[in-house]
Amino acid sequence: MAPIDEDGFSLTHLQKATSYIKGKIPSSPRILIICGSGLGILADSLQSPIVIPYGDIPNFPESTIKGHSGQLVFGTISGINVLCMKGRFHYYEGHSLKKITSPVRIAKLLGVELLIITNAAGGVNQKYKVGDIMLIKDHINFLGFAGTHPLRGLNDDDFGDRFFPVNRSYDKNIRKIAVEIGQSLGIGPNLHEGVYAMVGGPNYESPSEVRALRTLNVDAVGMSTIPEVLVAKHCGLKVFGFSLITNECVADYDSEKQPNHEEVLAAVNSRTQQLKDFVIKVIEKCNFNVSKNENISSDVKLSNKT
Ligand SMILES: O=P(O)(O)O[C@@H]1C[C@H](O)[C@@H](CO)O1
């Protein structure tokens, strides 16, 4: 029985987008970077960039949120082929989780081995300050608790097993490298490793919700990232993720503070150069972690084991 082709998530459906992208790039990407709100500036680090608007790619979703420009950028960092999504998709926009995560499967089909995923997040941990970076060491998928999952439905064995572990989703070796790089860049005091929780949004959290998240040892909260990570693990990609802390979550019932998207984008803008340096150096150091570049004609074998 063919997998249910909801939202174009099956191998057949994704091959249209994959073939289109293959026709636009000279060789296989090894790394996919997904840029969070305002973090599309990371794409500016790519050498010899090739820009493909999302709207030109068959069956590809479109970004609707400020701070997400809607372009796929292919280029190199330290000689490694990198694909960068300048703009991601969110459940609160109305996209299905299958649609939101379809670029991860397309990246797998193109030859990507490592997902670097980023987001803007609210600081739940009171030690975190605006502008800090949190390396994601684990997550809490609140949507999944209710069964809302990108892999709900028939399993597509072409990509991965029906049941799969996520207890080691965020690559420990890369996190170790990232900590060392953070220290070399002088951001050690503002670099943390913590737990990221995804809520549906689009509202920010109530004070009681922030207090509840603290009881669950959540360090940062956002509205994205985890669905893409789950699909990446399902199809055998390595994952490294970090949050930029863009606001302190409001836990005080009487606070006048009101989190807003403008302050989120402003916080990202204030850290542009440091974030670009950080990602470039992580990729440079991870050179051993991905295969050398190959020409685009080689078909990718879908083995879901890392
Ligand atoms: O795409 P990310 O998760 O980085 O964006 C966060 C979550 C919302 O989209 C937005 C709220 O300001 O920032």
XYZ file of C-alpha atoms and ligand atoms in Angstrom:
319
model
C 0.000 0.000 0.000
C 1.463 3.388 -0.962
C 1.849 5.771 1.988
C -0.950 8.285 2.347
C 0.219 11.215 0.249
C -1.103 13.949 2.528
C 0.431 17.314 1.795
C 2.867 15.816 -0.646
C 5.186 14.132 1.816
C 5.828 10.883 -0.043
C 8.937 10.109 -2.092
C 7.053 10.425 -5.393
C 5.610 13.828 -4.542
C 8.888 15.247 -3.175
C 10.848 14.155 -6.236
C 9.305 16.987 -8.284
C 10.852 19.598 -6.000
C 14.064 17.594 -5.676
C 14.535 17.336 -9.453
C 13.859 21.065 -9.872
C 16.463 21.986 -7.255
C 18.973 19.474 -8.691
C 18.651 21.294 -12.011
C 19.678 24.558 -10.389
C 22.721 23.514 -8.339
C 26.118 22.145 -9.490
C 26.662 19.494 -6.812
C 25.102 17.775 -3.816
C 24.675 19.753 -0.574
C 25.995 18.055 2.557
C 24.517 20.454 5.127
C 21.056 22.044 5.368
C 20.770 25.173 7.515
C 17.220 26.163 8.505
C 17.171 29.836 9.544
C 14.847 30.990 12.310
C 13.137 34.368 12.523
C 15.550 37.052 11.361
C 18.354 34.485 11.094
C 18.306 34.420 7.299
C 21.483 36.508 7.539
C 23.307 33.207 8.032
C 22.879 32.630 4.275
C 25.107 35.652 3.637
C 28.049 33.486 4.736
C 27.730 31.218 1.702
C 30.364 31.549 -1.054
C 29.192 31.655 -4.717
C 25.518 31.692 -3.711
C 22.771 30.409 -5.986
C 19.364 31.770 -4.926
C 16.165 29.821 -5.646
C 12.914 31.545 -4.557
C 10.559 29.142 -2.731
C 7.787 30.132 -5.148
C 9.747 28.671 -8.084
C 10.064 25.213 -6.506
C 7.200 22.798 -7.295
C 5.078 21.953 -4.218
C 7.374 23.974 -1.903
C 5.651 25.942 0.899
C 5.783 29.747 1.043
C 6.881 31.874 4.025
C 4.318 34.378 5.360
C 6.127 35.765 8.420
C 8.295 38.917 8.701
C 11.903 37.843 9.107
C 11.486 34.844 6.786
C 12.363 35.851 3.207
C 11.452 32.634 1.338
C 14.635 31.766 -0.543
C 16.682 28.592 -0.816
C 20.376 29.485 -1.114
C 23.055 27.026 -2.270
C 26.724 27.799 -1.718
C 29.842 26.700 0.111
C 31.305 27.293 3.557
C 34.878 26.131 4.034
C 34.572 24.105 0.820
C 31.491 22.202 2.007
C 28.291 22.412 -0.052
C 25.562 24.023 2.033
C 21.858 24.560 1.375
C 20.311 27.335 3.446
C 16.587 27.974 3.979
C 16.162 31.740 4.374
C 12.730 31.327 5.917
C 11.023 28.428 7.622
C 7.418 27.418 8.024
C 5.301 27.310 11.167
C 2.282 25.334 12.276
C 0.564 28.550 13.350
C 0.728 29.821 9.731
C -1.692 27.039 8.801
C 0.834 24.720 7.155
C 0.494 21.019 8.023
C 3.470 19.505 9.856
C 4.116 17.354 6.783
C 4.347 20.476 4.624
C 6.548 22.248 7.206
C 9.013 19.344 7.268
C 8.974 18.402 3.561
C 12.162 20.455 2.909
C 14.016 18.136 5.294
C 13.089 15.100 3.193
C 13.972 16.992 0.006
C 17.376 17.815 1.547
C 17.883 14.120 2.315
C 17.094 13.260 -1.310
C 19.662 15.868 -2.422
C 22.411 14.255 -0.331
C 22.322 16.308 2.887
C 23.811 14.505 5.911
C 23.668 17.201 8.611
C 20.811 19.522 9.596
C 21.831 22.736 11.367
C 18.577 24.175 12.693
C 18.161 27.568 14.331
C 15.373 29.530 15.915
C 14.508 32.620 17.909
C 13.247 31.624 21.333
C 12.060 33.062 24.606
C 14.252 32.580 27.655
C 12.452 30.483 30.277
C 15.593 29.810 32.318
C 16.068 32.957 34.402
C 19.840 32.771 33.965
C 19.428 33.383 30.207
C 19.724 36.915 28.860
C 18.577 38.409 25.557
C 21.298 37.749 22.970
C 22.452 34.497 24.552
C 22.836 31.347 22.454
C 21.400 28.066 23.698
C 22.707 24.881 22.098
C 19.757 22.504 22.059
C 20.629 19.344 23.984
C 17.084 17.959 24.122
C 13.497 19.037 23.501
C 9.914 18.732 24.715
C 7.457 18.323 21.863
C 4.156 19.510 23.345
C 2.359 19.095 20.021
C 3.477 15.456 19.978
C 1.937 14.821 23.380
C -1.433 15.325 21.704
C -0.474 13.175 18.716
C 0.116 16.093 16.374
C 3.141 14.778 14.489
C 4.614 15.119 10.975
C 4.992 11.333 10.766
C 1.421 10.512 11.806
C -0.135 8.219 9.195
C 1.303 5.333 7.219
C 5.086 5.103 7.516
C 7.156 5.692 4.374
C 9.797 2.958 4.656
C 11.790 4.687 1.894
C 12.774 7.292 4.489
C 12.839 5.490 7.839
C 11.436 3.010 10.310
C 7.972 3.225 11.790
C 9.334 3.589 15.310
C 12.555 5.484 15.978
C 14.485 6.862 18.983
C 15.019 10.577 19.634
C 16.969 10.338 22.888
C 20.208 11.429 21.186
C 18.827 13.794 18.568
C 21.270 16.654 19.028
C 24.789 15.570 18.060
C 26.981 15.613 21.173
C 30.273 15.895 19.263
C 29.114 18.964 17.364
C 27.802 20.520 20.573
C 31.249 19.994 22.140
C 32.859 21.715 19.141
C 30.319 24.541 19.373
C 31.101 25.146 23.048
C 34.838 25.396 22.250
C 34.135 27.769 19.358
C 31.859 29.869 21.557
C 34.673 30.240 24.055
C 37.173 31.149 21.297
C 34.749 33.854 20.097
C 34.390 35.247 23.587
C 30.725 34.306 23.903
C 31.341 31.530 26.448
C 29.462 33.312 29.269
C 26.493 33.792 26.920
C 26.490 30.238 25.574
C 24.345 27.563 27.206
C 23.197 24.016 26.554
C 19.554 23.484 27.333
C 16.115 22.101 26.647
C 13.933 23.663 23.967
C 10.156 23.321 24.101
C 7.821 23.924 21.169
C 4.367 25.391 21.658
C 1.899 25.996 18.839
C 1.781 29.818 18.946
C 1.107 32.374 17.530
C 0.603 33.886 20.981
C 3.494 34.167 23.431
C 3.169 32.293 26.742
C 1.051 33.354 29.709
C 2.846 33.845 33.053
C 1.369 30.571 34.315
C 2.584 28.752 31.199
C 6.099 30.139 31.710
C 6.009 28.973 35.352
C 4.784 25.530 34.241
C 7.599 25.294 31.673
C 10.095 26.061 34.436
C 8.788 23.143 36.514
C 9.529 20.931 33.492
C 13.139 22.186 33.318
C 12.532 23.908 29.988
C 15.219 26.511 29.243
C 13.837 28.131 26.072
C 10.484 28.085 24.325
C 9.620 28.545 20.666
C 7.084 27.779 17.976
C 9.105 25.655 15.556
C 12.128 23.396 15.089
C 11.042 20.111 16.658
C 8.948 18.828 13.720
C 11.906 19.332 11.387
C 14.245 17.605 13.853
C 11.916 14.581 14.157
C 11.732 14.144 10.371
C 15.503 14.583 10.140
C 16.105 11.853 12.738
C 13.561 9.596 11.039
C 15.491 9.715 7.767
C 18.931 9.437 9.355
C 20.341 12.993 9.327
C 22.705 14.253 12.024
C 21.257 17.304 13.815
C 22.814 20.323 15.494
C 20.463 23.055 16.712
C 20.635 26.320 18.599
C 18.271 29.021 19.802
C 19.034 32.710 19.956
C 17.365 34.008 23.099
C 15.473 37.054 21.827
C 13.320 37.917 24.834
C 12.859 36.977 28.464
C 9.583 35.127 28.967
C 7.210 37.010 31.281
C 6.363 35.020 34.415
C 5.290 37.972 36.570
C 1.491 38.404 36.622
C 1.840 42.142 37.127
C 4.603 42.794 34.588
C 4.041 45.570 32.058
C 6.313 43.753 29.572
C 4.621 42.388 26.429
C 6.757 40.094 24.218
C 6.521 41.046 20.529
C 7.984 40.045 17.162
C 9.735 43.372 16.633
C 11.863 42.851 19.733
C 12.578 39.307 18.559
C 13.883 40.564 15.206
C 15.808 43.411 16.856
C 17.573 40.958 19.182
C 18.659 38.860 16.181
C 19.873 41.958 14.315
C 22.068 42.899 17.262
C 23.994 39.596 17.012
C 24.298 39.249 13.224
C 28.091 39.120 12.799
C 28.695 36.962 15.869
C 26.081 34.413 14.755
C 27.584 34.225 11.262
C 31.108 33.756 12.673
C 29.804 31.082 15.052
C 28.058 29.041 12.345
C 30.969 29.331 9.902
C 33.442 28.101 12.509
C 31.179 25.222 13.578
C 30.937 24.093 9.938
C 34.693 24.525 9.417
C 35.401 22.360 12.451
C 32.758 19.788 11.451
C 34.404 19.265 8.084
C 35.180 15.695 9.063
C 31.531 15.089 9.878
C 30.155 15.053 6.347
C 31.227 13.405 3.104
C 33.203 15.361 0.560
C 31.189 17.109 -2.165
C 29.931 14.978 -5.056
C 28.474 16.061 -8.386
C 24.709 16.367 -8.418
C 24.101 13.515 -10.871
C 24.763 10.814 -8.217
C 21.451 9.482 -6.904
C 21.179 9.453 -3.130
C 20.714 6.036 -1.546
C 17.971 6.394 1.068
C 19.533 4.594 3.999
C 18.095 5.901 7.230
C 21.001 4.921 9.409
C 23.478 7.666 10.431
O 10.999 30.556 13.290
P 11.326 30.839 14.713
O 10.896 29.723 15.633
O 12.750 31.232 14.870
O 10.479 32.159 15.147
C 10.066 32.469 16.474
C 8.732 31.805 16.693
C 7.805 32.735 15.979
O 7.763 32.408 14.624
C 8.448 34.113 16.153
C 7.773 34.882 17.262
O 8.376 36.147 17.430
O 9.827 33.859 16.505
